[in-house]
Every structure is written in structure tokens, then in C-alpha cells.
């Protein structure tokens, strides 16, 4: 479960980074 949450957080962070760029 921890891995799933970490993966989701990573994806969200990447999405935000791409949006900013």
C-alpha cells in the first residue's frame, strides 16, 4: 500500500511540475 501511495504522490508531483513548465 505504501508503494501505491508513493507512486501516486510521485505522479502528482510530476504532473504539477509539467503544468508549471
CSV table of N, CA and C in Angstrom, one decimal:
chain,number,residue,atom,x,y,z
A,1,UNK,N,0.8,-1.2,0.0
A,1,UNK,CA,0.0,0.0,0.0
A,1,UNK,C,0.9,1.3,0.0
A,2,UNK,N,2.0,1.2,0.7
A,2,UNK,CA,2.8,2.4,0.8
A,2,UNK,C,3.4,2.7,-0.6
A,3,UNK,N,3.7,1.6,-1.3
A,3,UNK,CA,4.3,1.9,-2.6
A,3,UNK,C,3.3,2.6,-3.5
A,4,UNK,N,2.0,2.1,-3.4
A,4,UNK,CA,1.0,2.7,-4.2
A,4,UNK,C,0.8,4.2,-3.9
A,5,UNK,N,0.8,4.5,-2.6
A,5,UNK,CA,0.7,6.0,-2.2
A,5,UNK,C,1.9,6.8,-2.7
A,6,UNK,N,3.1,6.2,-2.6
A,6,UNK,CA,4.3,6.9,-3.1
A,6,UNK,C,4.2,7.1,-4.5
A,7,UNK,N,3.8,6.1,-5.3
A,7,UNK,CA,3.7,6.2,-6.7
A,7,UNK,C,2.7,7.3,-7.1
A,8,UNK,N,1.5,7.4,-6.4
A,8,UNK,CA,0.5,8.4,-6.7
A,8,UNK,C,1.1,9.8,-6.4
A,9,UNK,N,1.8,9.9,-5.3
A,9,UNK,CA,2.4,11.2,-5.0
A,9,UNK,C,3.4,11.6,-6.0
A,10,UNK,N,4.2,10.7,-6.5
A,10,UNK,CA,5.2,11.0,-7.5
A,10,UNK,C,4.6,11.5,-8.8
A,11,UNK,N,3.5,10.7,-9.2
A,11,UNK,CA,2.8,11.1,-10.4
A,11,UNK,C,2.2,12.5,-10.3
A,12,UNK,N,1.6,12.8,-9.1
A,12,UNK,CA,1.0,14.1,-8.9
A,12,UNK,C,2.1,15.2,-9.0
A,13,UNK,N,3.2,14.9,-8.3
A,13,UNK,CA,4.3,15.9,-8.3
A,13,UNK,C,4.8,16.2,-9.7
A,14,UNK,N,5.0,15.1,-10.5
A,14,UNK,CA,5.4,15.2,-11.9
A,14,UNK,C,4.4,16.0,-12.7
A,15,UNK,N,3.1,15.7,-12.5
A,15,UNK,CA,2.1,16.5,-13.2
A,15,UNK,C,2.2,18.0,-12.9
A,16,UNK,N,2.3,18.3,-11.7
A,16,UNK,CA,2.4,19.7,-11.3
A,16,UNK,C,3.6,20.3,-11.9
A,17,UNK,N,4.7,19.6,-11.9
A,17,UNK,CA,6.0,20.2,-12.5
A,17,UNK,C,5.7,20.5,-14.0
A,18,UNK,N,5.1,19.5,-14.7
A,18,UNK,CA,4.9,19.7,-16.1
A,18,UNK,C,3.9,20.9,-16.3
A,19,UNK,N,3.0,21.0,-15.5
A,19,UNK,CA,2.0,22.1,-15.6
A,19,UNK,C,2.7,23.4,-15.5
A,20,UNK,N,3.6,23.5,-14.5
A,20,UNK,CA,4.3,24.7,-14.2
A,20,UNK,C,5.2,25.1,-15.5
A,21,UNK,N,5.8,24.0,-16.0
A,21,UNK,CA,6.7,24.3,-17.2
A,21,UNK,C,5.8,24.6,-18.4
